Tab-separated table of N, CA and C in Angstrom:
chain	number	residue	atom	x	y	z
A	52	UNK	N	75.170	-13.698	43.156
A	52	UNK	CA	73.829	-13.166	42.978
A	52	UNK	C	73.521	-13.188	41.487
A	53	UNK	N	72.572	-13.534	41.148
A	53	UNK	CA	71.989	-13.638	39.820
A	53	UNK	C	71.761	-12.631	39.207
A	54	UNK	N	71.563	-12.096	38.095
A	54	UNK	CA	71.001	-11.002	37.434
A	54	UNK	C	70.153	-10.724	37.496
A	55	UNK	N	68.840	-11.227	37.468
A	55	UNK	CA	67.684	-11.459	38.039
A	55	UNK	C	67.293	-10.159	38.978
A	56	UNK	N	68.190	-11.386	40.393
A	56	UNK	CA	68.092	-10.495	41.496
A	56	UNK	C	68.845	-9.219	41.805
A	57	UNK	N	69.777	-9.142	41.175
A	57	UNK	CA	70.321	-7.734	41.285
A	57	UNK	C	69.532	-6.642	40.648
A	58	UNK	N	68.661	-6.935	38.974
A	58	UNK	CA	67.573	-6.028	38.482
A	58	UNK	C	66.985	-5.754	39.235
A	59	UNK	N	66.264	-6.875	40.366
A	59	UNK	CA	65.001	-6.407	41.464
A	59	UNK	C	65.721	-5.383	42.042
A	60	UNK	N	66.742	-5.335	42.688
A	60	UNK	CA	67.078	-4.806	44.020
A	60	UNK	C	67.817	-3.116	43.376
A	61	UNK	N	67.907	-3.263	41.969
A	61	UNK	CA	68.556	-1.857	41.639
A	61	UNK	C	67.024	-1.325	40.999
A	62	UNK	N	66.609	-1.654	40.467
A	62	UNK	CA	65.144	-1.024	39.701
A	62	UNK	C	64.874	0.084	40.717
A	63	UNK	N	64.095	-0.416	41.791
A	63	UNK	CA	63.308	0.495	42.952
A	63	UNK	C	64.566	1.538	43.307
A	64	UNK	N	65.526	1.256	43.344
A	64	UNK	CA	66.710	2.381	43.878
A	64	UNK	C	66.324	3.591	42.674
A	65	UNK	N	67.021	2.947	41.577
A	65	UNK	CA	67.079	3.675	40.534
A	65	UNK	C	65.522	4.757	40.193
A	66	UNK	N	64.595	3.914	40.140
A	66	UNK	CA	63.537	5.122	40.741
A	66	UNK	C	63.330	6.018	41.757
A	67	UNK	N	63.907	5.222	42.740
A	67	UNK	CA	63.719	6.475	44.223
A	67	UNK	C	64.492	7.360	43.773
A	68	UNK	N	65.776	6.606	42.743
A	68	UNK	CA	66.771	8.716	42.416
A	68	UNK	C	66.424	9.340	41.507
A	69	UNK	N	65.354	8.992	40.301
A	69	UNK	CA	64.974	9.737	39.589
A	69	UNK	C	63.772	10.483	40.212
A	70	UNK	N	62.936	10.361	41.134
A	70	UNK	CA	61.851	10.835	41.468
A	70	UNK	C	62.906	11.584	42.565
A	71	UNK	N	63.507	11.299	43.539
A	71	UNK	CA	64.152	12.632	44.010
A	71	UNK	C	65.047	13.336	43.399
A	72	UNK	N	65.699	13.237	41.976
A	72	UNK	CA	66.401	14.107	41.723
A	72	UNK	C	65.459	14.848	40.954
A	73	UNK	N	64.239	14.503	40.522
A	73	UNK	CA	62.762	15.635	39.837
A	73	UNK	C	62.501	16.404	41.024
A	74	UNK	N	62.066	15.519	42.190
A	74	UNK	CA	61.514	16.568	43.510
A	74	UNK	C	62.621	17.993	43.978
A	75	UNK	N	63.984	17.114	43.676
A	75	UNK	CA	64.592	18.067	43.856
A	75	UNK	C	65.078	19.747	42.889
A	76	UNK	N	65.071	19.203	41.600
A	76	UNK	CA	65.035	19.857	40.415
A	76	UNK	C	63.607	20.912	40.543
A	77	UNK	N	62.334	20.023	40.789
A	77	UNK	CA	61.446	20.917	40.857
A	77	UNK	C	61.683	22.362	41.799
A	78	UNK	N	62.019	22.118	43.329
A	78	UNK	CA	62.242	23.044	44.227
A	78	UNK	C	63.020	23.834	44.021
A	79	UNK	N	63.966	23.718	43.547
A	79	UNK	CA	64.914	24.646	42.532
A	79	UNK	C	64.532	25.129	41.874
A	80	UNK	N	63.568	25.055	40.549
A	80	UNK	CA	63.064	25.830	39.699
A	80	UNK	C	62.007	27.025	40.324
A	81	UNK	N	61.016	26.125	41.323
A	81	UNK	CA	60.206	27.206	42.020
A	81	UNK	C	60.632	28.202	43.022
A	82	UNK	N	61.340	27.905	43.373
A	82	UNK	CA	62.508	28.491	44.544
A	82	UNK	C	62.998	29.628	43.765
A	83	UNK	N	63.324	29.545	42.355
A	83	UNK	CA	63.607	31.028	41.471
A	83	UNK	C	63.168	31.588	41.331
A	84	UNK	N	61.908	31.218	41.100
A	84	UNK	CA	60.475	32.481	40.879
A	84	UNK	C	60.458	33.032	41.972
A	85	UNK	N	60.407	32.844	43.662
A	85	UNK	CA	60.400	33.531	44.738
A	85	UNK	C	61.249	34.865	44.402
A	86	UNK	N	60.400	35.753	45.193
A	86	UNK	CA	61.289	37.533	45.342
A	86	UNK	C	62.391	37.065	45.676
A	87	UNK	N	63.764	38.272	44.994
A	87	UNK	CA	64.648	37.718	45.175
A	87	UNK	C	64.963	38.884	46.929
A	88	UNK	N	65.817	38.017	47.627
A	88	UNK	CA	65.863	38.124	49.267
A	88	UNK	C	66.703	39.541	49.364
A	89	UNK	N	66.410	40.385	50.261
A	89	UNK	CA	67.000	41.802	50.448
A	89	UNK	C	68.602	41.444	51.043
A	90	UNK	N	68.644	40.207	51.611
A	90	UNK	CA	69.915	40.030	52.356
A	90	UNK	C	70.455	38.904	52.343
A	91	UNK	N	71.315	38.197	52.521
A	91	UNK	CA	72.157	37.051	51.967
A	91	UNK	C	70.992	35.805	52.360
A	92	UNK	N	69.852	35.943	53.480
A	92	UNK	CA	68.794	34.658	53.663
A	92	UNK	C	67.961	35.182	53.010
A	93	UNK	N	66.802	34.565	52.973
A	93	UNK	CA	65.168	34.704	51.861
A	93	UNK	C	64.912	33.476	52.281
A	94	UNK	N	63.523	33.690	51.639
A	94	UNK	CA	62.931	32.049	51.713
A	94	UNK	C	63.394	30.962	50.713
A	95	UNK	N	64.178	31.194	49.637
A	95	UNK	CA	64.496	30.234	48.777
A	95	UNK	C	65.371	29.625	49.309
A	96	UNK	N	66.292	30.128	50.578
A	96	UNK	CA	67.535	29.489	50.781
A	96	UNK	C	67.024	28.144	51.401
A	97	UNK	N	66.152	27.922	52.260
A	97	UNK	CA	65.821	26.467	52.782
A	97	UNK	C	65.720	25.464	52.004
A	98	UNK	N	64.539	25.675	50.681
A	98	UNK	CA	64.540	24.826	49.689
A	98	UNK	C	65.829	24.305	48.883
A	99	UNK	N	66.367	24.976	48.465
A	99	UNK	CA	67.919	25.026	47.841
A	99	UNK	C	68.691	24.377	48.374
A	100	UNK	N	68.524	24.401	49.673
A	100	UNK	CA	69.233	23.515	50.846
A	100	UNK	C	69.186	22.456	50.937
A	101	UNK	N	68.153	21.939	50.975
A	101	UNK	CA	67.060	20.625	50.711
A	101	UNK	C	67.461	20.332	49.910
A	102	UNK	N	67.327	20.839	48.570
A	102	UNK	CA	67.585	20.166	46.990
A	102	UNK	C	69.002	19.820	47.037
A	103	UNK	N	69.785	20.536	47.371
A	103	UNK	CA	71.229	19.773	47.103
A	103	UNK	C	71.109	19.092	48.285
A	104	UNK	N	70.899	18.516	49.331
A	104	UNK	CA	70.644	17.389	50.005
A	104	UNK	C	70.035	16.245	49.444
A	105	UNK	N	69.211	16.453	48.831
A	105	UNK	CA	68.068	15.423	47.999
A	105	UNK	C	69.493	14.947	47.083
A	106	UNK	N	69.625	16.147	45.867
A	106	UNK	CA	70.583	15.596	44.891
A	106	UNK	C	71.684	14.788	45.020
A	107	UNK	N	72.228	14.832	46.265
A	107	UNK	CA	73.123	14.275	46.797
A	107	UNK	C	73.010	13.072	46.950
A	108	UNK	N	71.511	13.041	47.894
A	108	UNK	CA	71.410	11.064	48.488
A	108	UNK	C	70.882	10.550	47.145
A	109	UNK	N	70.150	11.206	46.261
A	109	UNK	CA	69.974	10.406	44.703
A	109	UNK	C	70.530	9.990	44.298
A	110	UNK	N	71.936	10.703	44.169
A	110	UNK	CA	73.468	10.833	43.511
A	110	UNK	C	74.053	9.601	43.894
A	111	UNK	N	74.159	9.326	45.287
A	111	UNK	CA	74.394	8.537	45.588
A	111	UNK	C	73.822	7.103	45.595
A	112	UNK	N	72.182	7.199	45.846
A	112	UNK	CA	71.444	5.945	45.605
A	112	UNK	C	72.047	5.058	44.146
A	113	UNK	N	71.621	6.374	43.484
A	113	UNK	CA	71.516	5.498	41.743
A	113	UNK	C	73.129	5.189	41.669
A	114	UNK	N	73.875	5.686	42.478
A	114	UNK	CA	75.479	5.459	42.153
A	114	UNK	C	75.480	3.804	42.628
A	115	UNK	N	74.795	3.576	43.953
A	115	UNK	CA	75.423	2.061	44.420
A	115	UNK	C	74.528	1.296	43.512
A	116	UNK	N	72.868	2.002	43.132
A	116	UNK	CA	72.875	1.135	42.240
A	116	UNK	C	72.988	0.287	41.249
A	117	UNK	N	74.002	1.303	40.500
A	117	UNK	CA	74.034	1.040	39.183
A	117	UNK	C	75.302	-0.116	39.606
A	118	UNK	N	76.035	0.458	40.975
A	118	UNK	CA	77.727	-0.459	40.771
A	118	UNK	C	77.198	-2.054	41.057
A	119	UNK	N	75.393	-1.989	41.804
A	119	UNK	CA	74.784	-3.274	42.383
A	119	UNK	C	74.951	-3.532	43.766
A	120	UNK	N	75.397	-2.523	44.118
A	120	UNK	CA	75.321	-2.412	45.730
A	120	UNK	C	74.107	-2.270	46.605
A	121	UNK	N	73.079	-2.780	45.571
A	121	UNK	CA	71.839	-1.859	46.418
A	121	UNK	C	71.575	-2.360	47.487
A	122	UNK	N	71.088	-1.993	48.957
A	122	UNK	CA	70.945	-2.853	50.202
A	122	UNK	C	69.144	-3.711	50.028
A	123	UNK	N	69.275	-5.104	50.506
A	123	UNK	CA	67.863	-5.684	50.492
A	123	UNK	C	67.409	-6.073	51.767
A	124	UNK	N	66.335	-5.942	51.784
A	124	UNK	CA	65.476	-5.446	52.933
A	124	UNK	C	65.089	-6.959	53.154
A	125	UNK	N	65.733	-7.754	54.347
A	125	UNK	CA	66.068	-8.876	54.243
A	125	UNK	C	64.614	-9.475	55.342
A	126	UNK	N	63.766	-8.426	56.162
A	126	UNK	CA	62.759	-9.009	56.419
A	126	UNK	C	61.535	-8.221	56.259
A	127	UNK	N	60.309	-8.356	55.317
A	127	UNK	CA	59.531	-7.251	55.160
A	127	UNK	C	58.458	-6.766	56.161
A	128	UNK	N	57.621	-6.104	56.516
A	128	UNK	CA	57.214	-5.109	57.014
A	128	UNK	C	56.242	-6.233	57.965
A	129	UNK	N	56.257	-6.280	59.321
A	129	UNK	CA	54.845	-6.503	59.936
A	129	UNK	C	53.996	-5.565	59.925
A	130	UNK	N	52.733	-6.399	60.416
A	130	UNK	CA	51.018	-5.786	60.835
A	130	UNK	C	51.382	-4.430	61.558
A	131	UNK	N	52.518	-4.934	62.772
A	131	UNK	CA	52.307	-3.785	63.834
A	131	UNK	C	53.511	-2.390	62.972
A	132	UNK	N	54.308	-2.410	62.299
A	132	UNK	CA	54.845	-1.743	61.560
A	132	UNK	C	53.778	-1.312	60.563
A	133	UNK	N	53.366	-1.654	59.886
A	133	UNK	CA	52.313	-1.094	58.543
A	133	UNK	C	51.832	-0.363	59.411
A	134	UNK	N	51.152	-0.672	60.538
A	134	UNK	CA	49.548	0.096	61.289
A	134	UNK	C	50.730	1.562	61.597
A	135	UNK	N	51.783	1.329	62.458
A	135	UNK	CA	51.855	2.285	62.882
A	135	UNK	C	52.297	3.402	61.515
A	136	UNK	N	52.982	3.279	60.301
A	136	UNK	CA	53.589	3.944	59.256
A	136	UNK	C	51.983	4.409	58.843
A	137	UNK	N	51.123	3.770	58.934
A	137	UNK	CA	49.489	4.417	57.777
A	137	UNK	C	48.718	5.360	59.243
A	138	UNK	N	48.852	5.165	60.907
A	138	UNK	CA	48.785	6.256	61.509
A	138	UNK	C	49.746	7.176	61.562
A	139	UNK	N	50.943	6.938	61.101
A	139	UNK	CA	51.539	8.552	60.913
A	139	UNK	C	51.672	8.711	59.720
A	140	UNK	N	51.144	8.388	58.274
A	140	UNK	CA	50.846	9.012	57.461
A	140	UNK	C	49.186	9.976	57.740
A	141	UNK	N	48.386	9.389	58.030
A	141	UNK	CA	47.140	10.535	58.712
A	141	UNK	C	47.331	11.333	59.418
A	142	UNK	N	48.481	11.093	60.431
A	142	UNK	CA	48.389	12.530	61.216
A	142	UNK	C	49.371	13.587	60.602
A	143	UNK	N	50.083	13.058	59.980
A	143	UNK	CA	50.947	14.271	58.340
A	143	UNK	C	49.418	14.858	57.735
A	144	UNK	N	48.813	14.360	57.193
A	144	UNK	CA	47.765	14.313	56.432
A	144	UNK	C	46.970	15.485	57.551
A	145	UNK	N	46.620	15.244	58.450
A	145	UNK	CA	45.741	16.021	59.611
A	145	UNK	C	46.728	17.170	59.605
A	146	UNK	N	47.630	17.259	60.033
A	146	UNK	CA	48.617	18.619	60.102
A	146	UNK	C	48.540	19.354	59.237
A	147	UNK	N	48.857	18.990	57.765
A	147	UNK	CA	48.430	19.356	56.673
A	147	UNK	C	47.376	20.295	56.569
A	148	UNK	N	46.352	19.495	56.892
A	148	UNK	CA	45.058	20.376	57.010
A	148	UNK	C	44.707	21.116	58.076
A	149	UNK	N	45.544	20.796	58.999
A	149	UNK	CA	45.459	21.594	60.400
A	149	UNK	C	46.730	23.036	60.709
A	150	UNK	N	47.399	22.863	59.871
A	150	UNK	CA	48.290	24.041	59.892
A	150	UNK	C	47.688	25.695	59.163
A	151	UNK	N	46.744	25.609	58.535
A	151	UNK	CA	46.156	27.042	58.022
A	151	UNK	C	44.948	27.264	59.407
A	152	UNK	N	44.410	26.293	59.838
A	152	UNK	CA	43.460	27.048	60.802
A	152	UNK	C	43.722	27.684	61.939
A	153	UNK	N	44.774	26.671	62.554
A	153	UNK	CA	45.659	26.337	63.554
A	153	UNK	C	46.865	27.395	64.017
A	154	UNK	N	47.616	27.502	62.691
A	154	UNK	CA	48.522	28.310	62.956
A	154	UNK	C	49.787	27.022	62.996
A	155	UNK	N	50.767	27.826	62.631
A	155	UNK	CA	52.144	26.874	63.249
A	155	UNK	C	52.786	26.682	63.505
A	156	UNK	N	52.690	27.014	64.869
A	156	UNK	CA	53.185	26.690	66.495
A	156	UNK	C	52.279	25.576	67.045
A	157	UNK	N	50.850	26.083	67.127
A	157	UNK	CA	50.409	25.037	68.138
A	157	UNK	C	49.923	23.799	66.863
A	158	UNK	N	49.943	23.750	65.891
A	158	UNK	CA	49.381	22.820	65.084
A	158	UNK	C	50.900	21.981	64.895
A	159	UNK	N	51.641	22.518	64.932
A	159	UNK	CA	53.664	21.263	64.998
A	159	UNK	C	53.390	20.729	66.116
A	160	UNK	N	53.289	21.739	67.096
A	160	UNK	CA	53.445	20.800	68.687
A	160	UNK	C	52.688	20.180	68.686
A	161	UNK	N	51.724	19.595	68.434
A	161	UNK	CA	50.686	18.504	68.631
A	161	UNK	C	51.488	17.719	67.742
A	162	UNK	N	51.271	18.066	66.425
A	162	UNK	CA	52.209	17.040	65.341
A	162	UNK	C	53.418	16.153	65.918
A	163	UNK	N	54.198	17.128	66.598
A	163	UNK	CA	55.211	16.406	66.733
A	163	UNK	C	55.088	15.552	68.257
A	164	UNK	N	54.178	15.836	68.523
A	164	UNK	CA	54.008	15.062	70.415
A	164	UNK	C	52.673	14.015	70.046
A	165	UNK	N	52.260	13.755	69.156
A	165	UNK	CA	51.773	12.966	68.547
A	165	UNK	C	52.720	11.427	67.604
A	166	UNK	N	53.145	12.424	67.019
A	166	UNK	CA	53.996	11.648	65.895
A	166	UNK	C	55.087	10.733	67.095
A	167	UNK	N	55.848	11.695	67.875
A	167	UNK	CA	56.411	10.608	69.339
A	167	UNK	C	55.757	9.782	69.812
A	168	UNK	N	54.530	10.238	70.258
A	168	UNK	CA	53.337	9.007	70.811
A	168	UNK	C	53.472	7.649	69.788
A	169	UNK	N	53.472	7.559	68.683
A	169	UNK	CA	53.320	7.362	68.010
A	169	UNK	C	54.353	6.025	68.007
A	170	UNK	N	55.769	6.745	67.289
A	170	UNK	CA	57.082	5.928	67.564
A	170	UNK	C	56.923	5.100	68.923
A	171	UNK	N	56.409	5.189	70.007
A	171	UNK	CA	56.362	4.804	71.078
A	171	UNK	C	57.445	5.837	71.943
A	172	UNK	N	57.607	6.613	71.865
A	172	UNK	CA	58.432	7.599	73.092
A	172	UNK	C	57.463	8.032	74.233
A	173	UNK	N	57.673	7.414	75.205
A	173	UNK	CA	56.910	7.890	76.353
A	173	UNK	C	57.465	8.760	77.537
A	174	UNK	N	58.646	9.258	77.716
A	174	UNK	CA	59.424	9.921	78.163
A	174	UNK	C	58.844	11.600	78.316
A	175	UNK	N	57.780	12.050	79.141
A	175	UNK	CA	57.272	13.356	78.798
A	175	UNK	C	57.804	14.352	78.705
A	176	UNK	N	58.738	14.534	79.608
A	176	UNK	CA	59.768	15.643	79.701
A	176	UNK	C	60.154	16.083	77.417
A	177	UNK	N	61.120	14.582	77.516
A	177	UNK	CA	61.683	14.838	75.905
A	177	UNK	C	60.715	14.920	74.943
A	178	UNK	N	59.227	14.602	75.206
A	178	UNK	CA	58.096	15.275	74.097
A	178	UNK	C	58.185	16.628	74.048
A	179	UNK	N	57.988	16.547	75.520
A	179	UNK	CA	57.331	18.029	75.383
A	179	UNK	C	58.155	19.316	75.212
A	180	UNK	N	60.091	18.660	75.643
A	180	UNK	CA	60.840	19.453	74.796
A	180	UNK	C	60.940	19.492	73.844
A	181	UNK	N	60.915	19.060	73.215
A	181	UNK	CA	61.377	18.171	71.391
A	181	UNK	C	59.950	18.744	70.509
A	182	UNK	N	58.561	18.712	71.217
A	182	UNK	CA	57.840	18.962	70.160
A	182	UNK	C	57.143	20.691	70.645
A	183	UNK	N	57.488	21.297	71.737
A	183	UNK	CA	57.953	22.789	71.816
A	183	UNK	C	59.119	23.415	71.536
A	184	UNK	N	60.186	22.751	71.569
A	184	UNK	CA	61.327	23.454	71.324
A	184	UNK	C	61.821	23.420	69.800
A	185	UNK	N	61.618	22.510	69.189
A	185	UNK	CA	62.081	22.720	67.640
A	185	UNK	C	60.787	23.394	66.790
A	186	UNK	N	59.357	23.549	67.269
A	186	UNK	CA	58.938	24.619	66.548
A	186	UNK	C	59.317	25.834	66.652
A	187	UNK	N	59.487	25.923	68.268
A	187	UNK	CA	59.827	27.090	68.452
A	187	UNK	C	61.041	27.999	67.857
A	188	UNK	N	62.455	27.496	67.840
A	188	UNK	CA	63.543	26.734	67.112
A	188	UNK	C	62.719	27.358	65.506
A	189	UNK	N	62.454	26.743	64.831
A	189	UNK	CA	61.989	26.872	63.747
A	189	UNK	C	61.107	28.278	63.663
A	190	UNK	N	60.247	28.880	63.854
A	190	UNK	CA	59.874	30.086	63.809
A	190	UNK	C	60.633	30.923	64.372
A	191	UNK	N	61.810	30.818	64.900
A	191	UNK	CA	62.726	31.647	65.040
A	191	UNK	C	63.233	32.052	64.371
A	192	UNK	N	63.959	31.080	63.520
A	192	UNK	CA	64.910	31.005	62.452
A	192	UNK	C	63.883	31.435	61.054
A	193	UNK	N	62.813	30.986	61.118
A	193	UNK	CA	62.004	31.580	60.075
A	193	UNK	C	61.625	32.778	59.930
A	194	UNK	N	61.138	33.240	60.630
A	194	UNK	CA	60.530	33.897	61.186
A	194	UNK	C	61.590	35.960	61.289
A	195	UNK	N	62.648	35.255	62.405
A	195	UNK	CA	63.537	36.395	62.234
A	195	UNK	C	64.242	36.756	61.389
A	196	UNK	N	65.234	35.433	61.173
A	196	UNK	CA	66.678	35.386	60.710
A	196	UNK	C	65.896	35.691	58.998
A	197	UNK	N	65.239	34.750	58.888
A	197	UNK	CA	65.207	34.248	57.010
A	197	UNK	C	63.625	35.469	56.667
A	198	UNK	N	63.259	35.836	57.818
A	198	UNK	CA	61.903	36.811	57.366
A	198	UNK	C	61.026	35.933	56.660
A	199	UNK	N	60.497	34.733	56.802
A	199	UNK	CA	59.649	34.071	55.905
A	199	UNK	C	58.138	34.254	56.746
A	200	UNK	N	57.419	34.689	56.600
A	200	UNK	CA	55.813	34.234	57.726
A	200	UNK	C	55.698	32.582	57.351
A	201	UNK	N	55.472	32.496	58.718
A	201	UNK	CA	54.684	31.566	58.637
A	201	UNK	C	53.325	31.344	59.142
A	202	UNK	N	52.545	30.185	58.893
A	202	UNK	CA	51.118	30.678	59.078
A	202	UNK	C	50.263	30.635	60.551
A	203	UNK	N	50.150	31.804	60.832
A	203	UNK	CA	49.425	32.380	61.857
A	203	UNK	C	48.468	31.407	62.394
A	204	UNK	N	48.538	31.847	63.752
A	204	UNK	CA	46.726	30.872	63.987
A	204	UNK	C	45.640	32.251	64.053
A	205	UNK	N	44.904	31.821	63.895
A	205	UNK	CA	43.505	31.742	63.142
A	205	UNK	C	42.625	32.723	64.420
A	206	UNK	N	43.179	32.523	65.612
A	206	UNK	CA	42.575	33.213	67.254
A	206	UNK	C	43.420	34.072	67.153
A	207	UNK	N	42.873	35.334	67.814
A	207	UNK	CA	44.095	36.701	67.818
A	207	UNK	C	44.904	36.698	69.622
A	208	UNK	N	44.837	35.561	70.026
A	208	UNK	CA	45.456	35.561	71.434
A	208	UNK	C	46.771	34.670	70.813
């Protein structure tokens, strides 16, 4: 392999780990300012969690990159791939904006029985477990265990 081509193929790595080891650095810093937690969970612990996850696969990206290991993406993206990645970037985007009115419970479960539609999973049963049961799952754990609110819907039923 040429030098050339090994610059191409480590460059983009080497950025994806500096921009996640900032994303991750950032969440850490803001994650300190949060009240500090009455009991061994709080809300900072998720983020923190995340960040040394992030730091990790960075750690690792920029590591194969630098040795030139980087993997190349040996066929690039079709029509029907693009379309479907820019409709589930809008419906992130819609959730986004649909999680303060909404509430979020019923504004995930759509998200996520959408976002399946999406992938092509047509299997109803595993939607409709998968995109009720891990919110649910999730405001549990939020909710009880870690005491974080999360955001309410907007109807008092």
């Amino acid at each position: 392999m040429s030098g050339a081509a090994l610059k191409r193929m480590t460059v983009p790595d080497l950025v994806a780990a500096g921009l996640a080891f900032a994303a991750a650095t950032w969440a850490v810093i803001e994650s300190g300012r949060w009240p500090a937690p009455e009991f061994i969970g709080g809300p900072a612990v998720v983020p923190r969690v995340i960040a040394v996850i992030l730091f990790s696969a960075a750690a690792a990206l920029a590591w194969n990159a630098l040795k030139g290991q980087s993997q190349v993406i040996e066929e690039p993206l079709d029509w029907v791939k693009k379309q479907r990645l820019g409709i589930m970037l809008a419906v992130t985007a819609l959730y986004a904006t649909a999680l303060e009115p909404l509430g979020f419970l019923p504004a995930t479960i759509a998200y996520l029985a959408i976002f399946a539609l999406v992938l092509g999973l047509r299997h109803w049963p595993l939607i409709a477990g998968y995109a009720v049961g891990l919110p649910a799952g999730f405001h549990l754990v939020f909710s009880t265990v870690l005491k974080v609110p999360l955001p309410p819907a907007a109807w008092p039923f």
